[in-house]
CSV table of C-alpha atoms in Angstrom, one decimal:
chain,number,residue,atom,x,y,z
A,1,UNK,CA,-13.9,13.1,37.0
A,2,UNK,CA,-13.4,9.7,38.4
A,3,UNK,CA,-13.6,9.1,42.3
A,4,UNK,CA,-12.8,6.1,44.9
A,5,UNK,CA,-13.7,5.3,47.7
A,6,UNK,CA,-11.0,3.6,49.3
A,7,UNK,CA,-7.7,4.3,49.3
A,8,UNK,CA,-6.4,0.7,49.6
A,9,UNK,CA,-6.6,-1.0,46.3
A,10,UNK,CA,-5.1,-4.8,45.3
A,11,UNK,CA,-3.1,-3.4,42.9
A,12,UNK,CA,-3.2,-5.2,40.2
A,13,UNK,CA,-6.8,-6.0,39.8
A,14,UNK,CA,-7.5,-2.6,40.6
A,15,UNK,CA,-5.2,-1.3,38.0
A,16,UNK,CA,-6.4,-3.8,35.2
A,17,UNK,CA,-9.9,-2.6,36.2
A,18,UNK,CA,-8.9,1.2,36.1
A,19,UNK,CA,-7.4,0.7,32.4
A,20,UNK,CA,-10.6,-1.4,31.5
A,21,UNK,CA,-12.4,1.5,32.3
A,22,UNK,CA,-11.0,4.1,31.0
A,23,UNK,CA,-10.4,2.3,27.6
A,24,UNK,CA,-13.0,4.4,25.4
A,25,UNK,CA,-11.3,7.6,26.9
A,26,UNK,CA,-8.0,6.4,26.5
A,27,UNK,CA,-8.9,6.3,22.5
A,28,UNK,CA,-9.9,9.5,22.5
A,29,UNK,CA,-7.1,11.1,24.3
A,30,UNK,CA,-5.3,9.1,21.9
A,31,UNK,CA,-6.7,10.9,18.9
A,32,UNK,CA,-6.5,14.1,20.3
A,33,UNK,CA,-3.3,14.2,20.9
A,34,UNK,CA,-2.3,13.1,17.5
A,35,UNK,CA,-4.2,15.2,16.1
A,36,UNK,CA,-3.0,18.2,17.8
A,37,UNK,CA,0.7,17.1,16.3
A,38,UNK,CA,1.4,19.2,13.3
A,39,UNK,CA,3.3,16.1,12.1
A,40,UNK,CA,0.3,13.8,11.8
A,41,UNK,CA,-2.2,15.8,9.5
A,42,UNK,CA,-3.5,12.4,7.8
A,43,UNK,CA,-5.0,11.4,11.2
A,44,UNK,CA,-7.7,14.1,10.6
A,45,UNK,CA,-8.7,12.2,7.6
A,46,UNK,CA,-9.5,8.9,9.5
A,47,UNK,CA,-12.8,7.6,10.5
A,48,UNK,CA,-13.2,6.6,14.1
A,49,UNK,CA,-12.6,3.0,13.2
A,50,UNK,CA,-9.9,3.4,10.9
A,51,UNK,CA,-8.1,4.9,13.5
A,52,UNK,CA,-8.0,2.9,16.8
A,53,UNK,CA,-7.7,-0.1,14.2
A,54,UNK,CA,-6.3,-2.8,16.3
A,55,UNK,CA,-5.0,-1.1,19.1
A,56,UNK,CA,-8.3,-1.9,21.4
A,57,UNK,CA,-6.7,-5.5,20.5
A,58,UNK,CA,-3.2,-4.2,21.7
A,59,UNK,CA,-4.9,-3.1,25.0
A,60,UNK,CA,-6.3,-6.3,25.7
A,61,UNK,CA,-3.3,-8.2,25.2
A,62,UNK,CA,-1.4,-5.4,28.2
A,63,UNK,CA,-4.1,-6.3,30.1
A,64,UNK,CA,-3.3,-10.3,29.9
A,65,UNK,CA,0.4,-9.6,30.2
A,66,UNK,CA,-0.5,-7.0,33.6
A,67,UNK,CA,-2.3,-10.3,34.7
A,68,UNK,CA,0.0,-12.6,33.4
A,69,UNK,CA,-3.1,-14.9,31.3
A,70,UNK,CA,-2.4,-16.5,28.2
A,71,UNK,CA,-2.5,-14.0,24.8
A,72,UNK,CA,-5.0,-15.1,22.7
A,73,UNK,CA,-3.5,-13.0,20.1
A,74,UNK,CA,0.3,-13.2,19.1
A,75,UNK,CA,1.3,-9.3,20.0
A,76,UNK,CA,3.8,-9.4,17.6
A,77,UNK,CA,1.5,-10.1,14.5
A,78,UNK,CA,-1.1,-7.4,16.0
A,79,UNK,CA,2.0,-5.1,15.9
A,80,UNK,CA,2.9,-5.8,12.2
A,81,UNK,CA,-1.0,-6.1,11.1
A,82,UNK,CA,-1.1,-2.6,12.6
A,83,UNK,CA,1.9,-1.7,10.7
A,84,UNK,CA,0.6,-2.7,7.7
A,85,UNK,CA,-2.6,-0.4,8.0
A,86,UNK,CA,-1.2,2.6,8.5
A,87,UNK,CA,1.5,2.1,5.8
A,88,UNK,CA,-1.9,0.8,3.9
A,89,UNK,CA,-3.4,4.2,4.5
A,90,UNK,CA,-0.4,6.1,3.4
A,91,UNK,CA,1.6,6.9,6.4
A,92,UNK,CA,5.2,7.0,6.8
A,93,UNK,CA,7.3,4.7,9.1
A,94,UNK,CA,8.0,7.7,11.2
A,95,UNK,CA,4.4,9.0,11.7
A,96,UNK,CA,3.7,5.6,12.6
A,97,UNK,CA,6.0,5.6,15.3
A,98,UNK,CA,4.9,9.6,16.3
A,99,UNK,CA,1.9,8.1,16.8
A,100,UNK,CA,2.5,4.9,19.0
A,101,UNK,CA,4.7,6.9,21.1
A,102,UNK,CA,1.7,9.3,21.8
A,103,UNK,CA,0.1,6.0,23.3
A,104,UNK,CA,2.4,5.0,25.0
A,105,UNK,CA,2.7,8.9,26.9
A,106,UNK,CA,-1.1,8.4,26.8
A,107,UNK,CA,-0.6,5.3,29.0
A,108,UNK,CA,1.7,7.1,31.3
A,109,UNK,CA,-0.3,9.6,31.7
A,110,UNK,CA,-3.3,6.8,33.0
A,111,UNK,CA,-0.6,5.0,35.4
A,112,UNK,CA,0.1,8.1,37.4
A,113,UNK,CA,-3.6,9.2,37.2
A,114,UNK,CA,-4.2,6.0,39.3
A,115,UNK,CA,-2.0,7.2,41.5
A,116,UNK,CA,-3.2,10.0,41.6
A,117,UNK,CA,-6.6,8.2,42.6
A,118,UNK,CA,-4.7,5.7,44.9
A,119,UNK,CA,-1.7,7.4,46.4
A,120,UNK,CA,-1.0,4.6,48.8
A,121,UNK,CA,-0.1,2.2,46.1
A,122,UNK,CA,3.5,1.2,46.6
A,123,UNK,CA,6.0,3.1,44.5
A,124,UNK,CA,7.7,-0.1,43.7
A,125,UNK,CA,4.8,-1.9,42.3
A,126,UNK,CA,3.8,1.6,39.7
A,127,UNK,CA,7.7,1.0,38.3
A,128,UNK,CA,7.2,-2.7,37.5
A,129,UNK,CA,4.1,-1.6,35.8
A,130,UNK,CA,5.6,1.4,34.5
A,131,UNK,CA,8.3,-0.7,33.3
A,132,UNK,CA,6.5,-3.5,31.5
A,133,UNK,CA,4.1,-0.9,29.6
A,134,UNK,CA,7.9,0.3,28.4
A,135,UNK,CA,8.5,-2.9,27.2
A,136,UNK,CA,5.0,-4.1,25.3
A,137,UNK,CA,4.7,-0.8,23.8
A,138,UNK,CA,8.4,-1.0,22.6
A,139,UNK,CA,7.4,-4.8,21.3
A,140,UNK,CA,4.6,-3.2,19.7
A,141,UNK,CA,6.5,-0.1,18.0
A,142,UNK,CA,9.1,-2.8,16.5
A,143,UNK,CA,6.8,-4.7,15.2
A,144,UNK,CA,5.4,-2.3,12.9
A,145,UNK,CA,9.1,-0.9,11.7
A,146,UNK,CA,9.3,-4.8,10.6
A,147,UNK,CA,6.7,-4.8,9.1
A,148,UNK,CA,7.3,-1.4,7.2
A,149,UNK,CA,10.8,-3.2,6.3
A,150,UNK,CA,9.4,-6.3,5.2
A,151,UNK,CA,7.7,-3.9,2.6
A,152,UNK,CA,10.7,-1.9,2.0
A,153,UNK,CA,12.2,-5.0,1.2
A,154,UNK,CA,9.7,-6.3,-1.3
A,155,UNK,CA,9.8,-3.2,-2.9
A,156,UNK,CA,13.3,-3.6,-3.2
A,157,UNK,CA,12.5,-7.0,-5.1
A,158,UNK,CA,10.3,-5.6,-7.0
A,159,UNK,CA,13.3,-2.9,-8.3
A,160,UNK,CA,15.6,-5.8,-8.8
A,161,UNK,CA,13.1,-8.0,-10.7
A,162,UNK,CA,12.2,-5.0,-13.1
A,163,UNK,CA,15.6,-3.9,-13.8
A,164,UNK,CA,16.6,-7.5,-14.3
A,165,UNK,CA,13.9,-8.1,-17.0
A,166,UNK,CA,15.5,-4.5,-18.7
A,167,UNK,CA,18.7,-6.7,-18.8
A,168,UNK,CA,16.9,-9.8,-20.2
A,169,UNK,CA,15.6,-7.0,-23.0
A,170,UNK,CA,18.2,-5.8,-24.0
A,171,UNK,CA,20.6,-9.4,-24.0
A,172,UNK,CA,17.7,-10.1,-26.9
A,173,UNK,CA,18.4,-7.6,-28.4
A,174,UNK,CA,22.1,-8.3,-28.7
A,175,UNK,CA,21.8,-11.6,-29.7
A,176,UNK,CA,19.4,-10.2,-32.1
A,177,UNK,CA,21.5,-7.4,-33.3
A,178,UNK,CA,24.5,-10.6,-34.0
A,179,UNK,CA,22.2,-12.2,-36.5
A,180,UNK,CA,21.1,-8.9,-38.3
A,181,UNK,CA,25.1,-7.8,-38.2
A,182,UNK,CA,25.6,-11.6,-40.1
A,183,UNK,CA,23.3,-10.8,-43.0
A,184,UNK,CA,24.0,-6.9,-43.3
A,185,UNK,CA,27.5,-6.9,-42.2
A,186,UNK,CA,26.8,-3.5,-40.4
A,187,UNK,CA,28.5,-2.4,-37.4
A,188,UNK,CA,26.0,-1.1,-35.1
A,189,UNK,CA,27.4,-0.3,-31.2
A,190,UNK,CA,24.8,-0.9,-28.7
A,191,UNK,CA,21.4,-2.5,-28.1
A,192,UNK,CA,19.5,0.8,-28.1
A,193,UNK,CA,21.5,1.5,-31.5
A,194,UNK,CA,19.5,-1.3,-33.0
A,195,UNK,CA,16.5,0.0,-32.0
A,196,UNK,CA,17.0,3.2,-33.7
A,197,UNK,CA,18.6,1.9,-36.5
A,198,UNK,CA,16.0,-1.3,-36.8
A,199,UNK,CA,13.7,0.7,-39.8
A,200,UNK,CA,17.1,1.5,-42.2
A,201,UNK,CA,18.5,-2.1,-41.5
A,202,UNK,CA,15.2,-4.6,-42.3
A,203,UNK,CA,15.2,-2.1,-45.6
A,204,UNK,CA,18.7,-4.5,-46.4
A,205,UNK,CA,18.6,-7.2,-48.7
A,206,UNK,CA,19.5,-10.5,-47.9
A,207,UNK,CA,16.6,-10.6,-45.4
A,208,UNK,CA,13.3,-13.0,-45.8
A,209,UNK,CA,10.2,-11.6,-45.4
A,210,UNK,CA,9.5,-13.8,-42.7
A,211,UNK,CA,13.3,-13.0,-41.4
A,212,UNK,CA,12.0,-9.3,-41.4
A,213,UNK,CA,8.7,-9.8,-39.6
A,214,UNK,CA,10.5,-11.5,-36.9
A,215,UNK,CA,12.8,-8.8,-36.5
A,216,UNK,CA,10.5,-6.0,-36.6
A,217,UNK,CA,8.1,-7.4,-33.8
A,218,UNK,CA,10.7,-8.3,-31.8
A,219,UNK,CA,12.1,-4.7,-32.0
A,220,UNK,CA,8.4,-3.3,-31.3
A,221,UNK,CA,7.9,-5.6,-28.4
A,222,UNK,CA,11.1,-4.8,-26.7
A,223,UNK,CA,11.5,-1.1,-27.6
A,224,UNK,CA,7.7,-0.8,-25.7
A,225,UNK,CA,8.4,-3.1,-22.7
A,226,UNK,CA,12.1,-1.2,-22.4
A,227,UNK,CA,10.1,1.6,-22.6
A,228,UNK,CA,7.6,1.4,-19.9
A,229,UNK,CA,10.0,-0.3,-17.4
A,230,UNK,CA,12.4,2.3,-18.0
A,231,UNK,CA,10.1,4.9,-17.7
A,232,UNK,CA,8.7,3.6,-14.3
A,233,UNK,CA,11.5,2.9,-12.8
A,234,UNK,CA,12.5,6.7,-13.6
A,235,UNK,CA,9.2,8.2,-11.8
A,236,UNK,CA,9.7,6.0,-8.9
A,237,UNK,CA,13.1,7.1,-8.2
A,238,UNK,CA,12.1,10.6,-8.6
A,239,UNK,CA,9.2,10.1,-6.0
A,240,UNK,CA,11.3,8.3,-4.0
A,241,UNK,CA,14.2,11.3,-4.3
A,242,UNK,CA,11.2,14.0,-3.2
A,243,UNK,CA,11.8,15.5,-6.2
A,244,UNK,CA,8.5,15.3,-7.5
A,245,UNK,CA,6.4,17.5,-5.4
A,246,UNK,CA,2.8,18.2,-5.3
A,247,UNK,CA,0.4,20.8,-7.4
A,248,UNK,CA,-2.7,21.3,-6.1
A,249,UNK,CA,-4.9,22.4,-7.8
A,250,UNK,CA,-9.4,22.5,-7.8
A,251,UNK,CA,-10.5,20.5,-10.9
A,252,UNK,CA,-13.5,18.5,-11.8
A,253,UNK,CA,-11.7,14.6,-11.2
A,254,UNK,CA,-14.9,13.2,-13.5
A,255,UNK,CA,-13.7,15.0,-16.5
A,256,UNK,CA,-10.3,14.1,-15.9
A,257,UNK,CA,-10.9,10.5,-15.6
A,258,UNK,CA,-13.9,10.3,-18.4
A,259,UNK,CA,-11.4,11.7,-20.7
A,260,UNK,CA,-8.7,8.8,-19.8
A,261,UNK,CA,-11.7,6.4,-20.8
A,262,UNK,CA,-12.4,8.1,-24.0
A,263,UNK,CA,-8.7,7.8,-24.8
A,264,UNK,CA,-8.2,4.1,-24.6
A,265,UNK,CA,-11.7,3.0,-26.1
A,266,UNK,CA,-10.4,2.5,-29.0
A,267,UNK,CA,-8.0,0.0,-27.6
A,268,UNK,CA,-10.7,-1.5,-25.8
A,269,UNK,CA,-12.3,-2.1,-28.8
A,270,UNK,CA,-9.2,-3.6,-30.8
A,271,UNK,CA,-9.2,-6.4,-28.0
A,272,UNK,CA,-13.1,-6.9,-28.0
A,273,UNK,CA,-13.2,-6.2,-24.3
A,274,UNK,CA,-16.6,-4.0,-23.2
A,275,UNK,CA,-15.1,-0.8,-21.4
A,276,UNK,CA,-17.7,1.1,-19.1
A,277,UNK,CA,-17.9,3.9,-16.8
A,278,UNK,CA,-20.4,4.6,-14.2
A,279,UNK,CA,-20.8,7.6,-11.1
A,280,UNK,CA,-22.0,11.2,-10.9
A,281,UNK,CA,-22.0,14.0,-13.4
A,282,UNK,CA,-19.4,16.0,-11.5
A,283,UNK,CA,-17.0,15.7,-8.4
A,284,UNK,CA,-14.6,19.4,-7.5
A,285,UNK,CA,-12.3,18.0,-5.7
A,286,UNK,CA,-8.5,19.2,-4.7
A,287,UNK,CA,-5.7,16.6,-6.2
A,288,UNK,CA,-2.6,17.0,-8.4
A,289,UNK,CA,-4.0,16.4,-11.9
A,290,UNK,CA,-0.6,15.2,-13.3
A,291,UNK,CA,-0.5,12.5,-10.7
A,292,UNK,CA,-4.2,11.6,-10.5
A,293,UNK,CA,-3.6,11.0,-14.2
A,294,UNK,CA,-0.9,8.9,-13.6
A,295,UNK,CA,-3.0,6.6,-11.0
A,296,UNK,CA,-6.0,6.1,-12.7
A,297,UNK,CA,-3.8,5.6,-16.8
A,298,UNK,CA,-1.2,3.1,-15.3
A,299,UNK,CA,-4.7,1.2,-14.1
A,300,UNK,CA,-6.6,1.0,-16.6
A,301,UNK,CA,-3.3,0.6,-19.2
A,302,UNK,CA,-2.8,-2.5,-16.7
A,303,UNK,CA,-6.3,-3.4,-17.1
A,304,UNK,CA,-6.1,-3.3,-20.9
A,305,UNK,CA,-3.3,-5.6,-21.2
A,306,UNK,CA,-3.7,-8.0,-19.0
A,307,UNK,CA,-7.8,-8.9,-19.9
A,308,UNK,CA,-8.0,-11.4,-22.6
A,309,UNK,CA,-11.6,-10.8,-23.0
A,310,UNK,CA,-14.6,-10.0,-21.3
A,311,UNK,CA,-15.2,-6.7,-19.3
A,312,UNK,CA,-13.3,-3.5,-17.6
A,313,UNK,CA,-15.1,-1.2,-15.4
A,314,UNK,CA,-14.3,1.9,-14.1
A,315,UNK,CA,-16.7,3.8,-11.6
A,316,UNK,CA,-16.3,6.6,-8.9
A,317,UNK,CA,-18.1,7.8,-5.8
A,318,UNK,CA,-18.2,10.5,-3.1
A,319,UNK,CA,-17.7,8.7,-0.2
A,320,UNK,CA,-18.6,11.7,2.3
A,321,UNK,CA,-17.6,15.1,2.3
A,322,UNK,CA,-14.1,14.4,3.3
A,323,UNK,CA,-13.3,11.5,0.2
A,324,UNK,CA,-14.0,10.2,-3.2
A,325,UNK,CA,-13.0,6.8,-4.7
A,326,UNK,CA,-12.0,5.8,-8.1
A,327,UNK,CA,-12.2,2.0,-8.6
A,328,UNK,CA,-11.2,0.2,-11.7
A,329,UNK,CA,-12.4,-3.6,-11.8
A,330,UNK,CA,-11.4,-6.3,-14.9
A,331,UNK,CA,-12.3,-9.5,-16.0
A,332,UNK,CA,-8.4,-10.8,-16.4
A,333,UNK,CA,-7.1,-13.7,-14.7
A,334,UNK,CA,-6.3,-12.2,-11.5
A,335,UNK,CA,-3.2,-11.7,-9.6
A,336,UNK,CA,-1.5,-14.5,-7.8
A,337,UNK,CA,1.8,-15.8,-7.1
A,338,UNK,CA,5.3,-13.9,-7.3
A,339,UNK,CA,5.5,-10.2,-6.6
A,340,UNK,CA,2.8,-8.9,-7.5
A,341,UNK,CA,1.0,-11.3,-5.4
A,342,UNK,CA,2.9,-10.7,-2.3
A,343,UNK,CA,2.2,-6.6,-2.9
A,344,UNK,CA,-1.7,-7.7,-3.6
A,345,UNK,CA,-1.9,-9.0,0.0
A,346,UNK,CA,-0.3,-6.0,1.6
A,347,UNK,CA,-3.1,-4.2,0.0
A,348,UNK,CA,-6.0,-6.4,1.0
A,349,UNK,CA,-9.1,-4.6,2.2
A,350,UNK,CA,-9.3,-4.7,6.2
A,351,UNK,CA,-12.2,-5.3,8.3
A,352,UNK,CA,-12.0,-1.9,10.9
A,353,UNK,CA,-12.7,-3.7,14.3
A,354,UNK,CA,-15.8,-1.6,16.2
A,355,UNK,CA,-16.1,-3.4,19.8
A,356,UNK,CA,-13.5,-1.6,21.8
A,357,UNK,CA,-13.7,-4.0,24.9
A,358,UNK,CA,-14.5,-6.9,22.7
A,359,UNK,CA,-12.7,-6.4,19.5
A,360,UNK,CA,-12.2,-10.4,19.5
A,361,UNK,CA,-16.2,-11.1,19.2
A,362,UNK,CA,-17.1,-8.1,16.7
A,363,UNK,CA,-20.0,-9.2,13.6
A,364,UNK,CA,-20.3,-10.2,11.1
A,365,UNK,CA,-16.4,-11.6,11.0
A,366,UNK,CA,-13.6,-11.7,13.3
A,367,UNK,CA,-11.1,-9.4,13.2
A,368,UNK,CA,-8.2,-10.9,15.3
A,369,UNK,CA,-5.2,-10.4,13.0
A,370,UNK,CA,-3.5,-13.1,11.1
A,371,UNK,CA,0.6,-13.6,9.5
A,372,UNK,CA,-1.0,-14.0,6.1
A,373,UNK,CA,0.4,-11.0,4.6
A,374,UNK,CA,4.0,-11.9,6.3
A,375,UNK,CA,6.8,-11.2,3.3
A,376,UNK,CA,9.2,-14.4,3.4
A,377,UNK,CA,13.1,-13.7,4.1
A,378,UNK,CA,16.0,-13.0,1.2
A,379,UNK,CA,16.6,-15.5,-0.3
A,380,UNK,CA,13.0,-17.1,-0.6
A,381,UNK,CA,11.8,-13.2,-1.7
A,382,UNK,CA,14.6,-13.2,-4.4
A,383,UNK,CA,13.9,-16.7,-5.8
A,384,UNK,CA,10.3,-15.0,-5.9
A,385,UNK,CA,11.7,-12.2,-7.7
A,386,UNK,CA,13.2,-14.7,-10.3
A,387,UNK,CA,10.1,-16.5,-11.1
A,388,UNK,CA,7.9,-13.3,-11.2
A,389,UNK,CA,6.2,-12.3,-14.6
A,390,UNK,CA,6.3,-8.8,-16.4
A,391,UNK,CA,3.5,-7.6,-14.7
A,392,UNK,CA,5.3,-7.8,-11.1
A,393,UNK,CA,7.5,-5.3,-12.0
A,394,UNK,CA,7.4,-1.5,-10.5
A,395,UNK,CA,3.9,-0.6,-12.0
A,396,UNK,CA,1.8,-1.6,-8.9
A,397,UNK,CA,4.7,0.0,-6.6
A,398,UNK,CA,4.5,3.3,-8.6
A,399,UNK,CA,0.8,3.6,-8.0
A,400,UNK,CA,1.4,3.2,-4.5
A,401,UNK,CA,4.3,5.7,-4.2
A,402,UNK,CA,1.9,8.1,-5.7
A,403,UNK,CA,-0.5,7.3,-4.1
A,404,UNK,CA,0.9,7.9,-1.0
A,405,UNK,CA,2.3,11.6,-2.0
A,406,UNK,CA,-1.9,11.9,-2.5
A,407,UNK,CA,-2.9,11.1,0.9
A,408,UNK,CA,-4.7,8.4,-0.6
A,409,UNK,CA,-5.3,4.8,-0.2
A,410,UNK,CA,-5.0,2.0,-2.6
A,411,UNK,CA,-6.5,-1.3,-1.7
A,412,UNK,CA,-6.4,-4.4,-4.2
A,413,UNK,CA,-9.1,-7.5,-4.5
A,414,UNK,CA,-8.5,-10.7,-6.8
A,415,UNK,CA,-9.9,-13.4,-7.6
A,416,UNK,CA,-8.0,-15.9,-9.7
A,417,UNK,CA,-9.6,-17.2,-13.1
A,418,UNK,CA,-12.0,-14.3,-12.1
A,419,UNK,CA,-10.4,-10.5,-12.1
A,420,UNK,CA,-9.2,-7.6,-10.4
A,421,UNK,CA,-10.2,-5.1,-8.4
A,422,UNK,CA,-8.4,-1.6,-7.7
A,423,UNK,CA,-9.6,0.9,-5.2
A,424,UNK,CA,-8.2,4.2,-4.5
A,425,UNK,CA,-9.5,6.3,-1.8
A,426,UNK,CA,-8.4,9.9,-2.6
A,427,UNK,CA,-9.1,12.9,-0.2
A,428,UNK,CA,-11.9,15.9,-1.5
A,429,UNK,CA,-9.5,18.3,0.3
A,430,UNK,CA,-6.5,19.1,2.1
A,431,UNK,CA,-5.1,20.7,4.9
A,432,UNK,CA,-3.1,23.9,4.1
């Protein structure tokens, strides 16, 4: 129970102090509250860290605009760099803005517990404050929808690129399907006819050898890329519908994901790249096998075609009783540029500030937030969707989606020239 004194504050010092203060407990009413929301059941699964993230920032820069000093931080890039770790850590737009709102009540709740403390303060001067809390926390709750539609809108790119590529597919295939009508004089209607009809028609005469081993790669290679971006594109709709809902289930993940490993060794081997795997004997955990599956084979499929040579790894851990991690690392040449570049920064590993009334000075690195993971506007994000390569399409964005049906989080390292690295945080359990 906090007491005073006096009854005759200044005001705003003595406010600024109060909220100082009562930062710590602030937090933790914070928490509670959230947590105590039915809505917000992945709060439960967030270390102490992980969940004030940079909000003890966002308190510090209120307290400079109470006193009117200069921000050493921009608010709005705190507000989209807080954005983009909770949508890092699987939460929705609107649980992101449950959860604000619960600070900014929590903050209310402070204001008239000053007054409460100081009941001469002038009513006049509690509504100015009252009034610009109102307005930073309103600053701060749009910053994070923009951020969350800078990422819709990437995704979106992403979409448009893959689809586009589908196109470019299948155009080759017509102009592929002229030239094979020219020498067999066979009316076939339809790009996918070709494929289907690709075996009977290189059986024609008229065709040299080399003629037919053009053909026939050109039909495997576009018939397997069609393929996969079809199929992808199919899944994410239907996880983006809700139609594809979640079975739980107990299961071993170790055998689950050992067996995925065993499966593509022999592809491994093919391309002369050394594939290992390394963690405990066992880990019972709760997860959706189908989807877990999904994760960990669109990976390391991603792994095995884009590493020229060298090394894949794939290892696991319990992390505590409450998560595991599965993490898949390859010697490739690293993601940079385009899409998938853009996507790789929104899913850059943070640094969880610690200090709550110093987040600024916290060791070993600073954590002030940065615009590096900023998405450029339409037209500059679709010229980047023009120039992106096959492996920006949806494949990253589909591990994310289901990802984020799995409570889990997906975090992505590169190095250029160097490799890959792909971290998923999964939960052991969840809540009924």
């Amino acid at each position: 129970m906090t007491t005073r004194s006096s009854n005759n504050p200044q005001p705003l010092a003595e406010l600024v102090s109060y909220f100082f203060t009562r930062r710590e407990a602030i937090l933790n009413n914070w928490r509670i509250t959230c947590e105590n929301d039915a809505f917000l059941g992945k709060i439960s699964t967030l270390s102490r860290d992980e969940f004030n993230n940079l909000i003890p920032i966002v308190l510090t820069l209120l307290e400079k605009r109470l006193m009117k000093e200069p921000e050493d931080v921009d608010p709005a890039i705190a507000a989209t760099s807080h954005g983009l770790h909770r949508w890092q850590k699987s939460h929705a737009l609107l649980e992101t803005i449950r959860e604000l709102n619960h600070f900014t009540q929590i903050l209310y709740n402070e204001l008239e517990a000053f007054h409460a403390l100081f009941p001469k303060t002038e009513a006049r001067f509690l509504l100015q404050v009252h009034r610009l809390i109102a307005q930073f926390m309103s600053e701060t709750i749009d910053g994070s929808v923009k951020k969350y539609d800078e990422l819709q809108r990437l995704e979106a790119a992403n979409r448009a690129s893959s689809l586009q590529k589908v196109i470019d597919q299948m155009t080759e295939l017509s102009q592929l399907r002229g030239t094979m009508l020219r020498t067999t004089s066979h009316d076939l209607r339809g790009s996918f006819g070709i494929i289907n009809s690709a075996a009977h028609l290189l059986k024609m005469d008229g065709l040299s050898q080399e003629e037919r081993d053009q053909f026939l790669e050109m039909l495997n290679r576009n018939l397997t890329n069609v393929q996969s971006m079809l199929g992808n594109l199919t899944n994410l709709s239907r996880l983006e519908a809700g139609e594809d809902m979640l079975q739980i289930q107990t299961i071993d993940v170790v055998g689950l994901v050992k067996k995925l490993i065993d499966d593509a060794l022999p592809l491994a081997s093919e391309r002369g790249l050394v594939l290992s795997a390394d963690g405990p004997e066992s880990i019972i955990a709760q997860t959706d096998p189908g989807k877990l599956h999904q994760i960990a084979y669109h990976l390391l499929q991603n792994a095995l075609q884009y590493t020229s040579s060298g090394f894949i790894s794939v290892s696991w851990i319990t992390e505590n009783d409450f998560h595991w991690i599965l993490s898949i690392q390859d010697s490739g040449a690293g993601i940079s540029g385009n899409l998938a570049g853009l996507l790789t920064k929104q899913l850059k590993p943070n640094v969880e500030p610690v200090s709550v009334l110093s987040p600024d000075q916290s060791d070993p690195v600073s954590v002030l937030p940065t615009n590096e993971h900023d998405i450029p506007e339409g037209s500059v994000l679709a010229q980047t969707a023009v120039n992106s390569t096959h492996r920006e399409g949806v494949s990253l964005q589909l591990v994310k989606r289901l990802c984020e049906l799995l409570d889990a989080s997906l975090e992505i390292e590169t190095e250029e020239g160097r490799g890959s690295l792909f971290r998923i945080r999964f939960p052991v359990h969840y809540n009924n």
